[in-house]
mmCIF file of C-alpha atoms in Angstrom:
data_model
loop_
_atom_site.group_PDB
_atom_site.id
_atom_site.type_symbol
_atom_site.label_atom_id
_atom_site.label_comp_id
_atom_site.label_asym_id
_atom_site.label_seq_id
_atom_site.Cartn_x
_atom_site.Cartn_y
_atom_site.Cartn_z
ATOM 1 C CA MET A 1 83.268 222.234 254.893
ATOM 2 C CA ASP A 2 85.491 219.675 253.142
ATOM 3 C CA THR A 3 87.996 217.814 255.222
ATOM 4 C CA SER A 4 90.320 215.305 254.391
ATOM 5 C CA ILE A 5 90.211 211.842 256.039
ATOM 6 C CA PRO A 6 93.954 211.801 257.685
ATOM 7 C CA SER A 7 93.465 215.405 259.095
ATOM 8 C CA LEU A 8 89.647 214.234 260.425
ATOM 9 C CA LEU A 9 91.486 211.154 262.012
ATOM 10 C CA LEU A 10 94.239 213.570 263.556
ATOM 11 C CA VAL A 11 91.779 216.001 264.969
ATOM 12 C CA LEU A 12 89.424 213.373 266.146
ATOM 13 C CA TRP A 13 92.453 212.010 268.283
ATOM 14 C CA LEU A 14 93.604 215.434 269.446
ATOM 15 C CA LYS A 15 90.090 215.992 270.500
ATOM 16 C CA SER A 16 89.897 212.727 272.328
ATOM 17 C CA PHE A 17 93.342 213.653 274.148
ATOM 18 C CA LEU A 18 92.029 216.947 275.482
ATOM 19 C CA ASN A 19 88.805 215.246 276.505
ATOM 20 C CA TRP A 20 90.473 212.903 278.421
ATOM 21 C CA SER A 21 92.918 214.933 279.708
ATOM 22 C CA VAL A 22 90.102 217.358 281.515
ATOM 23 C CA VAL A 23 88.399 214.495 282.577
ATOM 24 C CA VAL A 24 91.382 213.016 284.360
ATOM 25 C CA ILE A 25 92.483 216.316 285.919
ATOM 26 C CA GLN A 26 89.189 217.211 287.224
ATOM 27 C CA ARG A 27 88.241 213.512 288.055
ATOM 28 C CA HIS A 28 87.070 214.521 291.598
ATOM 29 C CA TYR A 29 84.609 216.635 290.541
ATOM 30 C CA MET A 30 83.468 214.534 287.274
ATOM 31 C CA ILE A 31 81.607 211.938 289.402
ATOM 32 C CA ARG A 32 79.334 214.496 291.242
ATOM 33 C CA THR A 33 77.230 216.342 288.615
ATOM 34 C CA PHE A 34 75.131 215.386 285.636
ATOM 35 C CA SER A 35 77.701 217.226 283.470
ATOM 36 C CA GLY A 36 80.768 215.269 284.855
ATOM 37 C CA PHE A 37 79.074 212.156 283.652
ATOM 38 C CA PHE A 38 78.068 213.438 280.356
ATOM 39 C CA CYS A 39 81.630 214.563 279.901
ATOM 40 C CA ILE A 40 83.142 211.117 280.770
ATOM 41 C CA SER A 41 80.491 209.679 278.289
ATOM 42 C CA LEU A 42 81.489 211.922 275.631
ATOM 43 C CA ALA A 43 85.320 211.294 276.078
ATOM 44 C CA LEU A 44 84.717 207.595 275.993
ATOM 45 C CA ILE A 45 82.392 207.901 272.743
ATOM 46 C CA ASP A 46 84.805 210.308 270.822
ATOM 47 C CA SER A 47 87.357 207.532 271.983
ATOM 48 C CA LEU A 48 85.616 204.455 270.529
ATOM 49 C CA LEU A 49 84.742 206.638 267.365
ATOM 50 C CA SER A 50 88.590 207.427 266.898
ATOM 51 C CA PHE A 51 89.512 204.038 267.200
ATOM 52 C CA ALA A 52 86.900 202.568 264.736
ATOM 53 C CA LEU A 53 87.776 205.110 262.187
ATOM 54 C CA THR A 54 91.365 204.837 262.324
ATOM 55 C CA ALA A 55 90.892 201.039 261.918
ATOM 56 C CA ILE A 56 88.771 201.184 258.999
ATOM 57 C CA PHE A 57 91.379 203.673 257.437
ATOM 58 C CA TYR A 58 94.259 201.358 257.568
ATOM 59 C CA LEU A 59 92.469 198.050 256.963
ATOM 60 C CA GLU A 60 90.199 199.674 254.318
ATOM 61 C CA ASP A 61 87.789 196.606 254.345
ATOM 62 C CA ILE A 62 86.378 195.308 257.657
ATOM 63 C CA ASN A 63 83.717 192.923 258.196
ATOM 64 C CA PHE A 64 82.249 193.081 261.673
ATOM 65 C CA SER A 65 79.375 190.848 262.933
ATOM 66 C CA GLY A 66 78.120 190.819 259.558
ATOM 67 C CA TRP A 67 78.454 194.539 258.948
ATOM 68 C CA HIS A 68 80.636 195.358 255.952
ATOM 69 C CA PHE A 69 82.955 198.559 256.444
ATOM 70 C CA THR A 70 85.122 200.341 253.785
ATOM 71 C CA ARG A 71 86.801 203.843 253.661
ATOM 72 C CA TYR A 72 83.351 205.319 252.435
ATOM 73 C CA HIS A 73 81.848 204.646 255.955
ATOM 74 C CA ILE A 74 84.393 207.026 257.578
ATOM 75 C CA CYS A 75 82.618 210.178 256.244
ATOM 76 C CA LEU A 76 79.485 208.322 256.787
ATOM 77 C CA LEU A 77 79.942 207.557 260.272
ATOM 78 C CA THR A 78 81.327 210.759 261.191
ATOM 79 C CA GLN A 79 78.567 212.686 259.637
ATOM 80 C CA ILE A 80 76.152 210.791 261.882
ATOM 81 C CA ALA A 81 78.155 211.718 264.880
ATOM 82 C CA CYS A 82 77.997 215.485 263.712
ATOM 83 C CA PHE A 83 74.276 215.206 263.253
ATOM 84 C CA ILE A 84 73.714 213.581 266.833
ATOM 85 C CA TYR A 85 76.256 216.032 268.538
ATOM 86 C CA ALA A 86 74.567 218.753 266.685
ATOM 87 C CA MET A 87 71.057 218.076 268.496
ATOM 88 C CA LEU A 88 72.527 217.914 272.278
ATOM 89 C CA HIS A 89 73.933 221.662 272.938
ATOM 90 C CA TRP A 90 70.617 223.000 274.160
ATOM 91 C CA PRO A 91 69.415 219.774 276.230
ATOM 92 C CA VAL A 92 72.819 219.427 277.996
ATOM 93 C CA PHE A 93 72.817 222.904 278.839
ATOM 94 C CA LEU A 94 69.137 222.810 280.092
ATOM 95 C CA LEU A 95 69.628 219.542 282.175
ATOM 96 C CA VAL A 96 73.041 220.785 283.683
ATOM 97 C CA GLY A 97 71.397 224.014 284.856
ATOM 98 C CA LEU A 98 68.689 222.022 286.372
ATOM 99 C CA ASP A 99 71.072 219.831 288.199
ATOM 100 C CA ASN A 100 72.836 222.621 289.481
ATOM 101 C CA PHE A 101 70.016 224.451 290.914
ATOM 102 C CA TRP A 102 68.868 221.267 292.525
ATOM 103 C CA THR A 103 72.155 220.702 293.992
ATOM 104 C CA LEU A 104 72.419 224.066 295.508
ATOM 105 C CA SER A 105 68.679 224.039 296.899
ATOM 106 C CA SER A 106 69.607 220.753 298.517
ATOM 107 C CA SER A 107 71.067 220.495 302.091
ATOM 108 C CA SER A 108 73.592 217.921 301.004
ATOM 109 C CA ARG A 109 76.562 218.431 298.756
ATOM 110 C CA ASN A 110 77.795 214.959 298.598
ATOM 111 C CA THR A 111 76.502 212.998 295.671
ATOM 112 C CA THR A 112 74.843 209.509 296.983
ATOM 113 C CA TRP A 113 74.908 206.319 294.772
ATOM 114 C CA THR A 114 71.399 206.840 293.970
ATOM 115 C CA GLN A 115 72.073 210.196 292.262
ATOM 116 C CA LYS A 116 75.193 208.679 290.245
ATOM 117 C CA LEU A 117 73.054 205.914 288.885
ATOM 118 C CA THR A 118 70.259 208.718 288.118
ATOM 119 C CA TYR A 119 72.987 210.612 286.533
ATOM 120 C CA ILE A 120 74.270 207.549 284.429
ATOM 121 C CA ALA A 121 70.624 206.615 283.330
ATOM 122 C CA GLY A 122 70.116 210.314 282.174
ATOM 123 C CA VAL A 123 73.217 210.567 280.206
ATOM 124 C CA CYS A 124 72.461 206.925 278.346
ATOM 125 C CA LEU A 125 69.289 208.024 277.878
ATOM 126 C CA LEU A 126 70.050 211.468 276.311
ATOM 127 C CA TRP A 127 72.511 209.856 274.031
ATOM 128 C CA ILE A 128 69.726 207.132 272.952
ATOM 129 C CA LEU A 129 66.892 210.004 272.106
ATOM 130 C CA ALA A 130 69.235 212.027 270.232
ATOM 131 C CA ALA A 131 70.143 209.024 268.122
ATOM 132 C CA LEU A 132 66.703 208.237 267.377
ATOM 133 C CA TYR A 133 66.087 211.390 266.436
ATOM 134 C CA VAL A 134 68.695 211.775 264.081
ATOM 135 C CA PHE A 135 67.768 208.328 262.591
ATOM 136 C CA TRP A 136 63.911 208.889 262.418
ATOM 137 C CA VAL A 137 64.098 212.279 261.094
ATOM 138 C CA PRO A 138 63.713 212.239 257.471
ATOM 139 C CA ASP A 139 65.330 215.774 256.868
ATOM 140 C CA VAL A 140 68.565 214.271 258.020
ATOM 141 C CA ALA A 141 70.589 212.874 254.948
ATOM 142 C CA PRO A 142 74.509 212.430 254.751
ATOM 143 C CA LEU A 143 76.506 214.708 252.715
ATOM 144 C CA LEU A 144 78.201 213.037 249.735
ATOM 145 C CA GLY A 145 82.122 213.608 249.803
ATOM 146 C CA ASP A 146 84.884 212.972 247.021
ATOM 147 C CA ASP A 147 85.688 209.373 247.762
ATOM 148 C CA GLU A 148 88.272 209.146 245.208
ATOM 149 C CA LYS A 149 90.239 212.256 247.274
ATOM 150 C CA HIS A 150 89.563 210.960 250.611
ATOM 151 C CA ARG A 151 87.634 213.919 251.657
ATOM 152 C CA CYS A 152 84.427 214.542 253.710
ATOM 153 C CA LYS A 153 81.814 217.082 253.885
ATOM 154 C CA LEU A 154 80.786 218.087 257.381
ATOM 155 C CA PHE A 155 78.861 220.910 258.680
ATOM 156 C CA SER A 156 78.545 223.059 262.052
ATOM 157 C CA SER A 157 76.117 223.097 264.817
ATOM 158 C CA PRO A 158 73.391 226.117 264.963
ATOM 159 C CA GLN A 159 72.756 225.171 268.682
ATOM 160 C CA SER A 160 76.493 225.743 269.927
ATOM 161 C CA SER A 161 76.285 229.637 268.578
ATOM 162 C CA GLN A 162 72.740 230.057 269.972
ATOM 163 C CA VAL A 163 73.819 228.733 273.452
ATOM 164 C CA LEU A 164 76.865 231.250 273.255
ATOM 165 C CA ALA A 165 74.651 234.142 272.343
ATOM 166 C CA ALA A 166 72.471 233.300 274.995
ATOM 167 C CA LEU A 167 75.046 233.038 277.443
ATOM 168 C CA LEU A 168 76.459 236.436 276.338
ATOM 169 C CA LEU A 169 73.243 237.980 276.454
ATOM 170 C CA THR A 170 72.447 236.707 279.971
ATOM 171 C CA ALA A 171 75.840 237.691 281.324
ATOM 172 C CA THR A 172 75.662 241.144 279.820
ATOM 173 C CA CYS A 173 72.058 241.713 281.283
ATOM 174 C CA ALA A 174 73.444 240.482 284.738
ATOM 175 C CA ILE A 175 76.418 242.564 284.889
ATOM 176 C CA ILE A 176 74.602 245.832 283.727
ATOM 177 C CA TYR A 177 72.094 245.391 286.343
ATOM 178 C CA SER A 178 74.273 244.672 289.143
ATOM 179 C CA TYR A 179 76.379 247.807 288.196
ATOM 180 C CA ALA A 180 73.102 250.141 287.414
ATOM 181 C CA PRO A 181 73.136 253.278 289.609
ATOM 182 C CA PHE A 182 69.271 253.144 290.311
ATOM 183 C CA GLU A 183 68.981 251.057 293.390
ATOM 184 C CA LYS A 184 65.814 252.861 294.539
ATOM 185 C CA TRP A 185 64.025 251.864 290.832
ATOM 186 C CA ARG A 186 65.165 248.186 291.335
ATOM 187 C CA VAL A 187 63.932 247.629 295.062
ATOM 188 C CA GLN A 188 60.530 249.510 293.853
ATOM 189 C CA VAL A 189 60.281 247.040 290.983
ATOM 190 C CA PHE A 190 60.551 243.968 293.382
ATOM 191 C CA LEU A 191 58.682 245.466 295.986
ATOM 192 C CA HIS A 192 61.187 245.195 298.597
ATOM 193 C CA SER A 193 61.490 241.337 298.343
ATOM 194 C CA ILE A 194 65.067 241.220 297.145
ATOM 195 C CA GLN A 195 67.925 241.921 299.512
ATOM 196 C CA PRO A 196 70.047 244.708 298.716
ATOM 197 C CA CYS A 197 73.462 242.749 299.284
ATOM 198 C CA CYS A 198 72.270 240.488 296.692
ATOM 199 C CA MET A 199 73.746 243.012 293.983
ATOM 200 C CA ILE A 200 77.265 242.446 295.866
ATOM 201 C CA CYS A 201 76.817 238.773 295.652
ATOM 202 C CA LEU A 202 75.835 239.079 291.944
ATOM 203 C CA ARG A 203 78.842 241.168 291.002
ATOM 204 C CA ARG A 204 81.491 238.616 292.621
ATOM 205 C CA ILE A 205 79.519 235.614 290.915
ATOM 206 C CA MET A 206 79.842 237.176 287.350
ATOM 207 C CA HIS A 207 83.357 238.434 288.137
ATOM 208 C CA THR A 208 84.548 234.999 289.517
ATOM 209 C CA PHE A 209 83.049 233.221 286.207
ATOM 210 C CA LEU A 210 84.390 235.964 283.842
ATOM 211 C CA SER A 211 88.019 235.929 285.325
ATOM 212 C CA THR A 212 88.239 232.067 285.120
ATOM 213 C CA TRP A 213 86.775 231.871 281.495
ATOM 214 C CA ALA A 214 87.524 235.423 279.645
ATOM 215 C CA SER A 215 90.291 233.605 277.535
ATOM 216 C CA PHE A 216 87.840 230.821 276.608
ATOM 217 C CA LEU A 217 85.064 233.171 275.833
ATOM 218 C CA ILE A 218 87.211 235.716 273.719
ATOM 219 C CA LEU A 219 88.263 232.573 271.666
ATOM 220 C CA MET A 220 84.498 231.750 271.246
ATOM 221 C CA ILE A 221 83.569 235.287 270.175
ATOM 222 C CA ILE A 222 86.504 236.082 267.919
ATOM 223 C CA SER A 223 86.555 232.384 266.195
ATOM 224 C CA PRO A 224 83.653 233.205 263.804
ATOM 225 C CA LEU A 225 85.181 236.847 263.025
ATOM 226 C CA LEU A 226 88.298 234.987 261.899
ATOM 227 C CA LYS A 227 86.465 232.502 259.901
ATOM 228 C CA ILE A 228 87.672 229.269 261.776
ATOM 229 C CA GLU A 229 85.089 226.530 260.982
ATOM 230 C CA MET A 230 84.685 223.902 263.425
ATOM 231 C CA ASN A 231 82.438 220.923 262.355
ATOM 232 C CA ALA A 232 79.592 219.902 264.885
ATOM 233 C CA HIS A 233 81.912 216.779 266.213
ATOM 234 C CA LEU A 234 84.445 219.348 267.470
ATOM 235 C CA GLN A 235 82.009 221.909 268.948
ATOM 236 C CA LEU A 236 81.010 219.401 271.539
ATOM 237 C CA ASN A 237 84.201 218.748 273.784
ATOM 238 C CA VAL A 238 84.725 218.294 277.224
ATOM 239 C CA VAL A 239 86.102 222.098 277.503
ATOM 240 C CA TRP A 240 82.822 223.675 276.015
ATOM 241 C CA LEU A 241 80.580 221.378 278.635
ATOM 242 C CA SER A 242 82.738 222.699 281.527
ATOM 243 C CA PHE A 243 82.215 226.241 280.327
ATOM 244 C CA LEU A 244 78.592 225.553 280.184
ATOM 245 C CA ASN A 245 78.714 223.998 283.657
ATOM 246 C CA SER A 246 80.401 226.847 285.283
ATOM 247 C CA PHE A 247 77.886 229.395 283.841
ATOM 248 C CA SER A 248 75.070 227.356 285.145
ATOM 249 C CA VAL A 249 76.563 227.207 288.419
ATOM 250 C CA ALA A 250 76.773 231.073 288.261
ATOM 251 C CA LEU A 251 73.394 231.123 287.261
ATOM 252 C CA ALA A 252 71.870 228.742 290.119
ATOM 253 C CA LEU A 253 73.948 230.951 292.530
ATOM 254 C CA CYS A 254 72.446 234.122 291.482
ATOM 255 C CA GLY A 255 68.950 232.430 291.711
ATOM 256 C CA SER A 256 70.018 231.515 295.169
ATOM 257 C CA SER A 257 71.536 234.629 296.529
ATOM 258 C CA PHE A 258 67.996 236.456 295.275
ATOM 259 C CA ALA A 259 65.917 233.701 296.729
ATOM 260 C CA MET A 260 67.634 233.025 300.169
ATOM 261 C CA ASN A 261 66.585 235.303 302.988
ATOM 262 C CA SER A 262 69.265 234.301 305.676
ATOM 263 C CA LYS A 263 72.769 235.609 305.733
ATOM 264 C CA LYS A 264 75.421 233.192 305.262
ATOM 265 C CA SER A 265 78.916 232.543 303.527
ATOM 266 C CA GLU A 266 79.359 229.527 301.721
ATOM 267 C CA THR A 267 82.255 228.141 299.323
ATOM 268 C CA ILE A 268 81.701 226.052 296.150
ATOM 269 C CA THR A 269 83.763 224.806 293.469
ATOM 270 C CA ASP A 270 83.046 223.137 290.138
ATOM 271 C CA GLY A 271 86.630 222.466 289.375
ATOM 272 C CA PHE A 272 87.263 225.343 287.740
ATOM 273 C CA CYS A 273 85.694 228.363 289.456
ATOM 274 C CA SER A 274 85.887 228.726 293.055
ATOM 275 C CA TRP A 275 82.889 230.432 294.076
ATOM 276 C CA TYR A 276 82.372 232.455 297.428
ATOM 277 C CA PHE A 277 79.354 234.686 298.174
ATOM 278 C CA CYS A 278 78.760 236.299 301.403
ATOM 279 C CA PHE A 279 75.642 237.887 302.387
ATOM 280 C CA THR A 280 76.872 239.924 305.109
ATOM 281 C CA TYR A 281 79.449 241.797 303.567
ATOM 282 C CA GLY A 282 77.270 242.724 301.055
ATOM 283 C CA ALA A 283 74.590 243.768 303.546
ATOM 284 C CA ASP A 284 77.080 246.178 305.179
ATOM 285 C CA GLU A 285 77.990 247.888 302.281
ATOM 286 C CA TRP A 286 74.607 248.318 301.082
ATOM 287 C CA ASN A 287 73.736 249.773 304.789
ATOM 288 C CA TYR A 288 76.822 252.104 304.389
ATOM 289 C CA GLY A 289 75.811 253.321 301.109
ATOM 290 C CA GLN A 290 72.400 253.943 302.378
ATOM 291 C CA GLN A 291 73.756 255.881 305.309
ATOM 292 C CA ALA A 292 75.896 257.955 302.737
ATOM 293 C CA ASP A 293 72.587 259.262 301.163
ATOM 294 C CA ARG A 294 70.584 260.178 303.957
ATOM 295 C CA ILE A 295 73.791 262.054 305.064
ATOM 296 C CA GLN A 296 73.453 263.765 301.684
ATOM 297 C CA VAL A 297 69.787 264.316 301.729
ATOM 298 C CA GLN A 298 70.000 266.084 305.372
ATOM 299 C CA LYS A 299 72.509 268.297 303.931
ATOM 300 C CA HIS A 300 70.243 269.687 301.488
#
């Protein structure tokens, strides 16, 4: 897609403002998880990139530590950023999911300084590996734009649509499975290893996620239908990362509800969704359903 440099700079500044707005509002939760630290790093990198590109655009010719930058380098630096950002959707989603599973499986919810340093090191390592991959892969090449008209050629990331498709497929399967009427078949398939009350917890978890992110999810679905083009730099933003973090928390809670044998209630929040799952209520509801089935069988 062709984008003019002034509009590109405006969009970059708006994205940086949106990123920092979410980070500041959710500052109490950003310093607790890997997702939060990556969001902070993304906001910092976007801000530095916006400052650098704006300075190059207005000064037109900059010499910095032996490096010579002109307006041509605005498109080049933006395309490099797009290549790097396009590589990060799947790695970030997988690492955020692992972090949430680890956090929910641990007995303590407080983040220690050791964990924070580990998050910082992991975030830095992830950015470095993505940059090295982009510079070392021979297939990655910049797209030449129209320098006279101050326009850049940018591209979108296929990983963003892939992650969204996997998310929609997983959420759809979870909803169908939790509301399916064949309870006896479900128990027989898993050899009675799953507590029936987990189905109630699964419904609540998916309802909490969808009720919070429904508008954003609808926007992500209809954007391709409306032919709204977004380059790879814009596709990776703090709101998108928070959305993926909430979904990974939902998956972690689903896994925990199937793995836990004890009945307990717990409240967890990621800054956007307030998760509450209770095994006792689900068990009571299941027992009531079983009693109703037995009464019907006795009548027949």
